[in-house]
Amino acid sequence: MRGTRIQIECLPDDVLLSIFRYLDGKQLEEVANVCQRWRKISFDTTLWRAAEFINWKEGKILRWLEQRTGSRLKEVDLYKSTVSPRLLATIASACPKIEKLLLKHSYLCLRELFFEIKTYKALKILDIRDLRGHTCYIDHFLKYVPNVELFAFDNSIARYWKPKIFTKMPKLRVLECSGCFDIQNEDMLILAESCSKLESVAMNGCYKVDGLYLPLLLQNCPQLKTLSLAKTRITNASLRECLWSRNQITEINFSDCPISSWGLREVLRDLPDVKYLSLKDSERNLTIDEILLGYIAEFRSLRALNIDTSFAEEVSETLVCRVLCECQFITFLNIGNGIKSIKRLKVLLKNLPLLKSFSITHTQRYHGVHDYIGIHDSIGVENVLNTLTKNCHELEVLGLCEFPDEQKRRKRNAFCRLFKNGNIFKKLYLCLCSREVIIMALDARLLAKRDKLEIVQPGMITPSPRVYLPPQRMSFDALVYGVGIADHYSRRKFELW
């Protein structure tokens, strides 16, 4: 009848259950406190496919698992929680369908000297980075994850790491072990012999790896698409021995490696197409010449490019500009000091309409002059910001390196105009810039009323290779933690090209 109202208490259980399916874990916890009937419905096993135990104690997690049957649970996140062998054994037995287990930043306590864990038969994703406490039993735990496909670890378990663990993971597709200093050539050898289904390998910072078995890895893993070996000791000889034409590698990161343009030619010459290319070199061992620029110009699908390194004397900024204008789909670009005049910069940015992240390094030096009045074609802060505001309407991230400008109102206003650019702009990196540049950026954020806009000063001498470029599409972080622009656990998402 018209005018009659149906009270929510009159709805049957199956209707409430259908409504509760649209709620996340935190909301279900709040709903369970309404009444006993709602509590019973909110504990239904069909609702709990994923559980986040962020900063929980072991006892609280065990009680939670006892209250809710974990037979349908597929994802468990134990970020900053207390984890023991007993808890891992309980999860294995109570959650037989679990596919994703995240132990990042967990504290491992060892209360039992001897323990047995059921095999995680359905587990496909495992993250054990940044562990604390008694990491000694992780070696024993890894024997019970034979079907894992995406695996991430770091130096926190290096003391107990054994390369033979790779022999227990024949289905491994994505490996992330960046920052693990004990990874050696032997690990790459066993990886190549045991994991033929590899599609992505990231060994950034594994300085003991010199690429001796890199040719074998490429030969045995024909499905490899992503290769990230930044800050390793790979040599020109190892690159030359690889048969790059047999692989479909589209994402490469050789940042800060002791290779030259001669070795890199062997790589870029035989690859049909590249979408992600990072060649940042802080020590300037790598020199970009005309031949390398010619290979880069052929990559029509290039989306992310980092060439923050030195350029050969015969390479003019006109050539650099013309080559990059051929790659119109670039969304992430770190040009370094490849462009030295605002005229060429304007031409470049007009031809990159999809640009979302841009970084540039200032190299010109004027004796005692840091205010560019009268120097209309110089790469100064004001000129760069005005050019970006006019041409790059999708820009979200900007990196400025080594800009020595003095504080002026018109420059602060240039920052203001960029920050107000449709409220799309989200993050500004200032690396080794003058104090006045930082003050102008902070004042402009206040005037633009963009309190949530991030202004970051990368630490130490140089920023990390990932400051200006996102992780590759096939990297562990991109596949597991999704798409976004914030850092991992500020919202646990990344900007992905």
CSV table of C-alpha atoms in Angstrom, one decimal:
chain,number,residue,atom,x,y,z
A,1,MET,CA,0.0,0.0,0.0
A,2,ARG,CA,1.0,3.6,-0.6
A,3,GLY,CA,2.6,5.2,2.4
A,4,THR,CA,3.6,2.0,4.1
A,5,ARG,CA,7.2,1.7,5.1
A,6,ILE,CA,9.2,-1.6,5.4
A,7,GLN,CA,11.4,-1.7,8.4
A,8,ILE,CA,14.9,-3.1,7.9
A,9,GLU,CA,14.2,-5.6,10.7
A,10,CYS,CA,11.5,-7.2,8.5
A,11,LEU,CA,14.0,-8.1,5.8
A,12,PRO,CA,14.8,-11.8,5.6
A,13,ASP,CA,18.3,-13.0,6.2
A,14,ASP,CA,19.1,-13.8,2.6
A,15,VAL,CA,18.3,-10.2,1.6
A,16,LEU,CA,20.5,-8.7,4.4
A,17,LEU,CA,23.2,-11.1,3.3
A,18,SER,CA,23.0,-9.7,-0.3
A,19,ILE,CA,23.2,-6.2,1.1
A,20,PHE,CA,26.2,-7.0,3.2
A,21,ARG,CA,28.1,-8.2,0.2
A,22,TYR,CA,28.7,-4.6,-0.8
A,23,LEU,CA,30.5,-3.8,2.5
A,24,ASP,CA,34.3,-4.2,3.1
A,25,GLY,CA,35.9,-5.8,6.1
A,26,LYS,CA,35.9,-2.7,8.3
A,27,GLN,CA,32.2,-1.9,7.6
A,28,LEU,CA,31.3,-5.6,8.3
A,29,GLU,CA,33.0,-5.2,11.7
A,30,GLU,CA,30.8,-2.2,12.5
A,31,VAL,CA,27.6,-3.9,11.3
A,32,ALA,CA,28.4,-6.9,13.6
A,33,ASN,CA,28.0,-4.6,16.6
A,34,VAL,CA,24.4,-3.6,15.8
A,35,CYS,CA,22.6,-6.6,17.1
A,36,GLN,CA,23.0,-10.4,17.5
A,37,ARG,CA,21.1,-11.2,14.3
A,38,TRP,CA,23.3,-8.8,12.2
A,39,ARG,CA,26.3,-10.2,13.9
A,40,LYS,CA,25.4,-13.8,12.9
A,41,ILE,CA,24.8,-12.7,9.3
A,42,SER,CA,28.0,-10.6,9.1
A,43,PHE,CA,30.0,-13.7,10.1
A,44,ASP,CA,28.8,-15.7,7.1
A,45,THR,CA,31.7,-17.3,5.4
A,46,THR,CA,30.6,-16.1,1.9
A,47,LEU,CA,31.3,-12.5,3.0
A,48,TRP,CA,34.9,-13.0,4.0
A,49,ARG,CA,37.1,-13.4,1.0
A,50,ALA,CA,39.8,-11.1,2.2
A,51,ALA,CA,41.0,-10.1,5.7
A,52,GLU,CA,43.4,-7.3,6.7
A,53,PHE,CA,45.0,-7.7,10.1
A,54,ILE,CA,47.0,-4.5,10.2
A,55,ASN,CA,49.0,-4.2,13.4
A,56,TRP,CA,47.2,-7.0,15.2
A,57,LYS,CA,48.5,-9.3,17.9
A,58,GLU,CA,48.7,-13.1,17.4
A,59,GLY,CA,46.0,-13.9,19.9
A,60,LYS,CA,43.5,-11.5,18.4
A,61,ILE,CA,44.0,-13.0,14.9
A,62,LEU,CA,43.5,-16.5,16.2
A,63,ARG,CA,40.3,-15.6,18.0
A,64,TRP,CA,39.1,-13.9,14.8
A,65,LEU,CA,39.8,-17.1,12.8
A,66,GLU,CA,37.9,-19.1,15.4
A,67,GLN,CA,34.8,-16.9,15.1
A,68,ARG,CA,34.7,-16.9,11.3
A,69,THR,CA,35.2,-20.0,9.3
A,70,GLY,CA,38.0,-19.3,6.9
A,71,SER,CA,37.1,-22.0,4.4
A,72,ARG,CA,36.4,-19.3,1.7
A,73,LEU,CA,39.1,-16.9,2.7
A,74,LYS,CA,41.4,-16.1,-0.2
A,75,GLU,CA,43.5,-13.1,0.9
A,76,VAL,CA,45.2,-12.5,4.3
A,77,ASP,CA,47.2,-9.3,5.0
A,78,LEU,CA,49.3,-9.4,8.2
A,79,TYR,CA,50.9,-6.0,7.8
A,80,LYS,CA,52.8,-5.0,11.1
A,81,SER,CA,51.2,-7.9,12.9
A,82,THR,CA,52.7,-10.5,15.2
A,83,VAL,CA,53.2,-13.8,13.4
A,84,SER,CA,54.3,-17.1,14.9
A,85,PRO,CA,54.6,-20.6,13.5
A,86,ARG,CA,51.4,-21.6,15.2
A,87,LEU,CA,49.5,-18.8,13.4
A,88,LEU,CA,50.9,-19.8,10.0
A,89,ALA,CA,49.9,-23.4,10.7
A,90,THR,CA,46.4,-22.3,11.7
A,91,ILE,CA,46.0,-20.2,8.6
A,92,ALA,CA,47.1,-23.2,6.4
A,93,SER,CA,44.6,-25.5,8.1
A,94,ALA,CA,41.7,-23.1,8.5
A,95,CYS,CA,42.0,-21.4,5.1
A,96,PRO,CA,42.6,-24.1,2.5
A,97,LYS,CA,41.6,-21.8,-0.4
A,98,ILE,CA,44.0,-18.9,0.5
A,99,GLU,CA,45.7,-17.5,-2.6
A,100,LYS,CA,47.4,-14.4,-1.3
A,101,LEU,CA,49.4,-14.1,2.0
A,102,LEU,CA,51.1,-10.7,2.7
A,103,LEU,CA,53.6,-10.7,5.6
A,104,LYS,CA,55.2,-7.3,4.9
A,105,HIS,CA,56.6,-5.6,8.0
A,106,SER,CA,55.4,-8.4,10.2
A,107,TYR,CA,57.1,-9.2,13.5
A,108,LEU,CA,58.0,-12.9,13.7
A,109,CYS,CA,58.0,-14.4,17.2
A,110,LEU,CA,59.3,-17.9,17.9
A,111,ARG,CA,57.4,-19.6,20.7
A,112,GLU,CA,57.6,-23.1,19.4
A,113,LEU,CA,60.8,-24.8,18.6
A,114,PHE,CA,59.2,-27.6,16.5
A,115,PHE,CA,56.1,-27.1,14.4
A,116,GLU,CA,54.3,-28.6,11.5
A,117,ILE,CA,52.5,-26.6,8.7
A,118,LYS,CA,50.1,-28.0,6.2
A,119,THR,CA,51.0,-27.3,2.6
A,120,TYR,CA,49.6,-24.1,1.2
A,121,LYS,CA,48.3,-25.8,-2.0
A,122,ALA,CA,46.3,-22.8,-3.3
A,123,LEU,CA,48.8,-20.1,-2.4
A,124,LYS,CA,49.9,-18.1,-5.4
A,125,ILE,CA,51.1,-14.7,-4.0
A,126,LEU,CA,53.6,-14.3,-1.1
A,127,ASP,CA,55.2,-11.1,0.2
A,128,ILE,CA,57.8,-11.6,3.0
A,129,ARG,CA,59.7,-8.2,2.8
A,130,ASP,CA,60.8,-6.1,5.7
A,131,LEU,CA,60.3,-8.8,8.3
A,132,ARG,CA,61.4,-8.3,11.9
A,133,GLY,CA,62.1,-10.6,14.8
A,134,HIS,CA,63.0,-14.3,14.5
A,135,THR,CA,63.2,-14.7,10.7
A,136,CYS,CA,65.1,-18.0,11.1
A,137,TYR,CA,62.0,-20.3,10.5
A,138,ILE,CA,61.0,-18.6,7.2
A,139,ASP,CA,63.4,-21.0,5.4
A,140,HIS,CA,61.3,-23.9,6.8
A,141,PHE,CA,58.0,-22.1,6.0
A,142,LEU,CA,59.0,-21.7,2.3
A,143,LYS,CA,59.0,-25.4,1.8
A,144,TYR,CA,55.2,-25.5,2.1
A,145,VAL,CA,54.4,-23.0,-0.7
A,146,PRO,CA,55.1,-25.1,-3.8
A,147,ASN,CA,52.6,-23.5,-6.1
A,148,VAL,CA,53.5,-19.8,-5.5
A,149,GLU,CA,53.6,-17.7,-8.6
A,150,LEU,CA,54.4,-14.2,-7.3
A,151,PHE,CA,57.1,-14.1,-4.7
A,152,ALA,CA,58.8,-11.1,-3.0
A,153,PHE,CA,61.5,-11.0,-0.4
A,154,ASP,CA,64.4,-8.7,0.6
A,155,ASN,CA,67.5,-8.5,2.8
A,156,SER,CA,65.5,-9.1,6.0
A,157,ILE,CA,65.8,-12.9,5.5
A,158,ALA,CA,69.2,-12.8,3.8
A,159,ARG,CA,70.9,-14.5,6.7
A,160,TYR,CA,68.8,-17.6,6.3
A,161,TRP,CA,68.3,-17.5,2.6
A,162,LYS,CA,69.2,-20.6,0.6
A,163,PRO,CA,69.2,-20.6,-3.3
A,164,LYS,CA,67.8,-24.2,-3.3
A,165,ILE,CA,64.4,-22.7,-2.3
A,166,PHE,CA,63.8,-21.9,-6.0
A,167,THR,CA,63.8,-25.6,-6.8
A,168,LYS,CA,60.6,-25.8,-4.7
A,169,MET,CA,58.9,-23.2,-6.8
A,170,PRO,CA,58.5,-24.5,-10.4
A,171,LYS,CA,55.5,-22.3,-11.1
A,172,LEU,CA,57.1,-19.0,-10.2
A,173,ARG,CA,56.2,-16.2,-12.7
A,174,VAL,CA,57.2,-13.0,-10.9
A,175,LEU,CA,60.2,-12.6,-8.6
A,176,GLU,CA,61.0,-9.5,-6.5
A,177,CYS,CA,64.2,-9.7,-4.5
A,178,SER,CA,65.4,-6.1,-4.8
A,179,GLY,CA,67.7,-5.0,-1.9
A,180,CYS,CA,68.8,-8.5,-1.0
A,181,PHE,CA,72.5,-8.2,-0.8
A,182,ASP,CA,73.2,-11.9,-0.5
A,183,ILE,CA,71.8,-12.8,-3.9
A,184,GLN,CA,74.6,-14.1,-6.1
A,185,ASN,CA,75.2,-15.6,-9.5
A,186,GLU,CA,74.4,-19.0,-8.0
A,187,ASP,CA,70.8,-17.8,-7.3
A,188,MET,CA,70.4,-16.7,-10.9
A,189,LEU,CA,71.7,-20.1,-12.1
A,190,ILE,CA,69.2,-22.1,-9.9
A,191,LEU,CA,66.5,-19.7,-10.9
A,192,ALA,CA,67.2,-20.3,-14.6
A,193,GLU,CA,67.2,-24.1,-14.2
A,194,SER,CA,64.1,-24.4,-12.0
A,195,CYS,CA,61.7,-21.7,-12.9
A,196,SER,CA,61.1,-21.8,-16.7
A,197,LYS,CA,57.8,-19.9,-16.4
A,198,LEU,CA,59.3,-16.6,-15.3
A,199,GLU,CA,57.8,-13.5,-16.7
A,200,SER,CA,59.3,-10.8,-14.4
A,201,VAL,CA,62.6,-10.7,-12.5
A,202,ALA,CA,63.6,-7.7,-10.3
A,203,MET,CA,67.1,-7.9,-8.6
A,204,ASN,CA,67.7,-4.1,-8.0
A,205,GLY,CA,70.5,-3.5,-5.6
A,206,CYS,CA,71.8,-7.1,-5.7
A,207,TYR,CA,75.4,-5.9,-6.2
A,208,LYS,CA,76.9,-9.5,-6.2
A,209,VAL,CA,75.1,-10.3,-9.4
A,210,ASP,CA,77.4,-9.7,-12.5
A,211,GLY,CA,75.2,-11.3,-15.1
A,212,LEU,CA,77.3,-14.5,-15.6
A,213,TYR,CA,74.2,-16.6,-15.9
A,214,LEU,CA,72.0,-14.0,-17.5
A,215,PRO,CA,72.2,-15.6,-21.0
A,216,LEU,CA,71.0,-18.9,-19.5
A,217,LEU,CA,68.1,-17.2,-17.8
A,218,LEU,CA,67.0,-15.6,-21.0
A,219,GLN,CA,67.4,-19.0,-22.8
A,220,ASN,CA,65.4,-21.0,-20.3
A,221,CYS,CA,62.7,-18.4,-19.7
A,222,PRO,CA,61.2,-17.5,-23.1
A,223,GLN,CA,58.2,-15.8,-21.5
A,224,LEU,CA,60.3,-13.2,-19.7
A,225,LYS,CA,58.9,-9.7,-20.3
A,226,THR,CA,60.3,-7.6,-17.4
A,227,LEU,CA,64.0,-7.5,-16.5
A,228,SER,CA,65.1,-5.1,-13.7
A,229,LEU,CA,68.7,-5.2,-12.7
A,230,ALA,CA,69.4,-1.7,-11.5
A,231,LYS,CA,72.5,-1.2,-9.3
A,232,THR,CA,73.9,-4.7,-10.1
A,233,ARG,CA,77.3,-5.4,-11.6
A,234,ILE,CA,76.2,-6.7,-15.0
A,235,THR,CA,78.9,-6.2,-17.7
A,236,ASN,CA,79.0,-5.5,-21.4
A,237,ALA,CA,80.2,-9.0,-22.0
A,238,SER,CA,77.2,-10.6,-20.3
A,239,LEU,CA,74.8,-8.5,-22.3
A,240,ARG,CA,76.6,-9.4,-25.6
A,241,GLU,CA,76.3,-13.1,-24.9
A,242,CYS,CA,72.5,-12.9,-24.5
A,243,LEU,CA,70.2,-13.8,-27.4
A,244,TRP,CA,67.8,-10.9,-27.0
A,245,SER,CA,65.9,-11.5,-30.2
A,246,ARG,CA,64.4,-14.8,-28.8
A,247,ASN,CA,62.7,-13.0,-25.9
A,248,GLN,CA,59.7,-10.7,-25.8
A,249,ILE,CA,61.2,-8.3,-23.2
A,250,THR,CA,59.3,-5.0,-23.1
A,251,GLU,CA,60.4,-3.6,-19.7
A,252,ILE,CA,64.1,-3.0,-18.9
A,253,ASN,CA,65.8,-1.3,-16.0
A,254,PHE,CA,69.6,-1.0,-16.2
A,255,SER,CA,69.9,2.1,-14.0
A,256,ASP,CA,73.3,2.6,-12.3
A,257,CYS,CA,74.9,-0.5,-13.8
A,258,PRO,CA,78.6,-0.5,-15.0
A,259,ILE,CA,77.7,-0.8,-18.7
A,260,SER,CA,78.5,1.4,-21.6
A,261,SER,CA,76.7,2.4,-24.8
A,262,TRP,CA,78.5,-0.4,-26.6
A,263,GLY,CA,76.9,-3.1,-24.4
A,264,LEU,CA,73.5,-1.4,-24.4
A,265,ARG,CA,73.4,-1.4,-28.2
A,266,GLU,CA,73.4,-5.2,-28.2
A,267,VAL,CA,70.2,-5.1,-26.1
A,268,LEU,CA,68.2,-2.4,-27.9
A,269,ARG,CA,69.2,-3.5,-31.4
A,270,ASP,CA,67.5,-6.9,-31.1
A,271,LEU,CA,64.4,-6.1,-29.1
A,272,PRO,CA,61.3,-5.6,-31.3
A,273,ASP,CA,59.6,-3.1,-29.0
A,274,VAL,CA,60.1,-1.7,-25.5
A,275,LYS,CA,57.5,0.0,-23.3
A,276,TYR,CA,59.6,0.8,-20.2
A,277,LEU,CA,63.2,1.8,-20.4
A,278,SER,CA,65.3,3.1,-17.4
A,279,LEU,CA,68.9,4.1,-18.1
A,280,LYS,CA,69.6,6.4,-15.2
A,281,ASP,CA,73.3,6.6,-14.3
A,282,SER,CA,74.5,8.6,-11.4
A,283,GLU,CA,78.2,8.0,-12.1
A,284,ARG,CA,77.9,8.8,-15.8
A,285,ASN,CA,79.5,5.6,-17.0
A,286,LEU,CA,76.8,5.3,-19.7
A,287,THR,CA,76.8,7.8,-22.5
A,288,ILE,CA,73.8,8.2,-24.8
A,289,ASP,CA,75.0,8.5,-28.4
A,290,GLU,CA,73.2,8.9,-31.7
A,291,ILE,CA,72.9,5.1,-32.3
A,292,LEU,CA,71.1,4.6,-29.0
A,293,LEU,CA,68.8,7.5,-29.7
A,294,GLY,CA,68.0,5.9,-33.0
A,295,TYR,CA,67.0,2.6,-31.3
A,296,ILE,CA,64.9,4.5,-28.8
A,297,ALA,CA,63.1,6.3,-31.6
A,298,GLU,CA,62.0,3.0,-33.1
A,299,PHE,CA,60.1,2.0,-29.9
A,300,ARG,CA,56.7,3.4,-30.9
A,301,SER,CA,55.0,1.9,-27.8
A,302,LEU,CA,57.4,3.5,-25.3
A,303,ARG,CA,55.5,4.7,-22.2
A,304,ALA,CA,58.1,5.3,-19.6
A,305,LEU,CA,61.7,6.5,-20.2
A,306,ASN,CA,64.5,7.5,-17.9
A,307,ILE,CA,67.7,8.8,-19.6
A,308,ASP,CA,69.1,10.8,-16.7
A,309,THR,CA,72.7,10.2,-17.7
A,310,SER,CA,75.4,11.9,-19.8
A,311,PHE,CA,75.1,12.5,-23.6
A,312,ALA,CA,77.8,12.2,-26.2
A,313,GLU,CA,79.3,15.4,-27.6
A,314,GLU,CA,77.9,14.9,-31.0
A,315,VAL,CA,74.4,14.6,-29.6
A,316,SER,CA,72.6,17.9,-29.7
A,317,GLU,CA,69.5,18.8,-27.8
A,318,THR,CA,67.8,19.3,-31.2
A,319,LEU,CA,68.4,15.6,-31.9
A,320,VAL,CA,67.2,14.6,-28.4
A,321,CYS,CA,64.0,16.6,-28.9
A,322,ARG,CA,63.3,15.2,-32.4
A,323,VAL,CA,63.8,11.6,-31.2
A,324,LEU,CA,61.5,12.0,-28.2
A,325,CYS,CA,58.8,13.7,-30.2
A,326,GLU,CA,58.6,10.4,-32.2
A,327,CYS,CA,57.5,8.6,-29.0
A,328,GLN,CA,54.1,10.4,-28.6
A,329,PHE,CA,52.7,7.8,-26.1
A,330,ILE,CA,55.3,8.6,-23.4
A,331,THR,CA,53.5,9.3,-20.0
A,332,PHE,CA,56.6,9.2,-17.7
A,333,LEU,CA,59.8,10.9,-18.7
A,334,ASN,CA,63.0,11.8,-16.9
A,335,ILE,CA,65.1,13.8,-19.4
A,336,GLY,CA,68.0,14.6,-17.1
A,337,ASN,CA,70.1,17.3,-18.7
A,338,GLY,CA,69.2,16.3,-22.3
A,339,ILE,CA,67.4,19.6,-22.9
A,340,LYS,CA,69.1,22.9,-22.1
A,341,SER,CA,66.9,25.5,-23.7
A,342,ILE,CA,63.3,26.4,-23.0
A,343,LYS,CA,62.7,26.7,-26.8
A,344,ARG,CA,63.4,22.9,-27.3
A,345,LEU,CA,61.5,22.1,-24.1
A,346,LYS,CA,58.4,23.8,-25.5
A,347,VAL,CA,58.6,21.8,-28.7
A,348,LEU,CA,59.1,18.6,-26.8
A,349,LEU,CA,56.2,19.1,-24.4
A,350,LYS,CA,53.8,20.1,-27.2
A,351,ASN,CA,54.3,16.7,-28.7
A,352,LEU,CA,53.8,14.7,-25.5
A,353,PRO,CA,50.1,15.3,-24.7
A,354,LEU,CA,49.8,12.2,-22.4
A,355,LEU,CA,52.6,13.2,-20.1
A,356,LYS,CA,51.8,12.5,-16.4
A,357,SER,CA,55.3,12.5,-14.8
A,358,PHE,CA,58.2,14.7,-15.8
A,359,SER,CA,61.7,15.3,-14.4
A,360,ILE,CA,64.5,17.6,-15.6
A,361,THR,CA,67.9,18.5,-14.3
A,362,HIS,CA,69.4,22.0,-14.4
A,363,THR,CA,73.1,22.0,-15.6
A,364,GLN,CA,73.8,25.6,-16.6
A,365,ARG,CA,76.0,27.7,-14.3
A,366,TYR,CA,76.2,31.4,-14.2
A,367,HIS,CA,78.9,33.0,-12.1
A,368,GLY,CA,77.2,34.8,-9.3
A,369,VAL,CA,73.9,35.0,-11.2
A,370,HIS,CA,71.0,32.8,-10.0
A,371,ASP,CA,68.2,35.1,-11.2
A,372,TYR,CA,67.5,34.6,-14.9
A,373,ILE,CA,66.3,38.1,-15.8
A,374,GLY,CA,67.0,38.7,-19.4
A,375,ILE,CA,67.9,35.1,-20.1
A,376,HIS,CA,64.6,34.1,-21.8
A,377,ASP,CA,65.8,30.8,-23.2
A,378,SER,CA,67.3,29.4,-20.1
A,379,ILE,CA,66.1,26.4,-18.2
A,380,GLY,CA,65.0,28.3,-15.1
A,381,VAL,CA,62.3,27.4,-12.6
A,382,GLU,CA,59.8,30.0,-13.9
A,383,ASN,CA,60.2,29.1,-17.6
A,384,VAL,CA,59.9,25.4,-16.9
A,385,LEU,CA,56.8,25.8,-14.8
A,386,ASN,CA,55.1,28.1,-17.2
A,387,THR,CA,55.8,25.7,-20.1
A,388,LEU,CA,54.4,22.7,-18.2
A,389,THR,CA,51.3,24.6,-17.1
A,390,LYS,CA,50.6,25.6,-20.7
A,391,ASN,CA,51.2,22.3,-22.5
A,392,CYS,CA,50.8,19.4,-20.0
A,393,HIS,CA,47.3,19.4,-18.7
A,394,GLU,CA,47.5,15.8,-17.4
A,395,LEU,CA,50.7,16.3,-15.4
A,396,GLU,CA,50.6,14.7,-11.9
A,397,VAL,CA,54.2,14.4,-10.8
A,398,LEU,CA,57.2,16.8,-11.4
A,399,GLY,CA,60.8,16.4,-10.5
A,400,LEU,CA,63.2,19.4,-10.4
A,401,CYS,CA,66.9,18.7,-9.9
A,402,GLU,CA,69.7,21.1,-9.0
A,403,PHE,CA,67.8,24.3,-9.7
A,404,PRO,CA,69.6,27.3,-8.0
A,405,ASP,CA,67.0,30.0,-8.4
A,406,GLU,CA,66.6,32.8,-5.9
A,407,GLN,CA,63.2,33.6,-4.4
A,408,LYS,CA,61.0,35.9,-6.5
A,409,ARG,CA,57.3,36.5,-6.5
A,410,ARG,CA,56.8,35.7,-10.2
A,411,LYS,CA,58.4,32.3,-9.7
A,412,ARG,CA,56.2,31.6,-6.7
A,413,ASN,CA,53.2,32.5,-8.8
A,414,ALA,CA,54.4,30.1,-11.5
A,415,PHE,CA,54.3,27.3,-8.9
A,416,CYS,CA,50.8,28.5,-8.0
A,417,ARG,CA,49.5,28.2,-11.5
A,418,LEU,CA,50.9,24.7,-11.9
A,419,PHE,CA,49.4,23.6,-8.6
A,420,LYS,CA,46.0,24.9,-9.7
A,421,ASN,CA,46.2,23.1,-13.0
A,422,GLY,CA,42.7,21.4,-12.6
A,423,ASN,CA,43.8,20.1,-9.2
A,424,ILE,CA,45.4,17.1,-11.1
A,425,PHE,CA,48.9,17.8,-9.9
A,426,LYS,CA,49.7,15.7,-6.9
A,427,LYS,CA,53.5,15.5,-6.2
A,428,LEU,CA,56.6,17.6,-6.5
A,429,TYR,CA,60.2,16.3,-6.1
A,430,LEU,CA,62.9,18.8,-5.3
A,431,CYS,CA,66.3,17.1,-5.5
A,432,LEU,CA,69.4,19.2,-4.6
A,433,CYS,CA,67.5,22.5,-5.3
A,434,SER,CA,68.3,25.7,-3.5
A,435,ARG,CA,66.5,26.6,-0.3
A,436,GLU,CA,64.7,29.4,-2.0
A,437,VAL,CA,63.1,27.0,-4.5
A,438,ILE,CA,61.8,24.9,-1.7
A,439,ILE,CA,60.4,27.9,0.1
A,440,MET,CA,58.7,29.2,-3.0
A,441,ALA,CA,57.1,25.8,-3.6
A,442,LEU,CA,55.8,25.6,0.0
A,443,ASP,CA,54.4,29.1,-0.2
A,444,ALA,CA,52.7,28.4,-3.5
A,445,ARG,CA,51.0,25.3,-2.0
A,446,LEU,CA,49.6,27.4,0.8
A,447,LEU,CA,48.3,30.1,-1.7
A,448,ALA,CA,46.8,27.5,-4.0
A,449,LYS,CA,45.1,25.8,-1.1
A,450,ARG,CA,46.5,22.4,-2.0
A,451,ASP,CA,47.2,21.0,1.5
A,452,LYS,CA,47.3,17.4,0.3
A,453,LEU,CA,49.8,18.1,-2.4
A,454,GLU,CA,53.1,16.4,-1.6
A,455,ILE,CA,56.4,18.2,-1.8
A,456,VAL,CA,59.3,15.7,-1.4
A,457,GLN,CA,63.0,16.1,-1.0
A,458,PRO,CA,64.7,12.8,-2.0
A,459,GLY,CA,67.3,12.0,0.6
A,460,MET,CA,71.1,11.7,0.4
A,461,ILE,CA,72.9,12.4,-2.8
A,462,THR,CA,70.5,11.2,-5.5
A,463,PRO,CA,67.0,10.0,-5.6
A,464,SER,CA,66.2,6.3,-6.0
A,465,PRO,CA,65.6,5.0,-9.6
A,466,ARG,CA,61.8,4.7,-8.8
A,467,VAL,CA,61.3,8.3,-7.7
A,468,TYR,CA,60.2,9.6,-11.2
A,469,LEU,CA,59.2,6.3,-12.9
A,470,PRO,CA,56.5,3.9,-11.6
A,471,PRO,CA,57.1,0.2,-11.2
A,472,GLN,CA,56.8,-1.9,-14.3
A,473,ARG,CA,53.5,-3.4,-15.3
A,474,MET,CA,54.7,-6.9,-14.7
A,475,SER,CA,56.5,-6.1,-11.4
A,476,PHE,CA,55.3,-7.6,-8.1
A,477,ASP,CA,54.1,-4.3,-6.6
A,478,ALA,CA,52.1,-3.4,-9.6
A,479,LEU,CA,50.4,-6.8,-9.9
A,480,VAL,CA,49.7,-7.2,-6.2
A,481,TYR,CA,49.0,-3.8,-4.8
A,482,GLY,CA,47.2,-2.3,-7.8
A,483,VAL,CA,47.0,1.1,-9.5
A,484,GLY,CA,47.2,4.5,-7.9
A,485,ILE,CA,49.7,7.3,-7.2
A,486,ALA,CA,50.3,7.1,-3.5
A,487,ASP,CA,53.0,5.0,-1.9
A,488,HIS,CA,52.5,1.4,-0.8
A,489,TYR,CA,50.9,1.6,2.6
A,490,SER,CA,49.8,5.2,2.6
A,491,ARG,CA,47.1,3.7,0.3
A,492,ARG,CA,49.1,0.7,-0.8
A,493,LYS,CA,48.9,1.6,-4.5
A,494,PHE,CA,51.2,2.8,-7.2
A,495,GLU,CA,50.9,5.0,-10.3
A,496,LEU,CA,51.1,2.6,-13.2
A,497,TRP,CA,51.8,3.6,-16.8
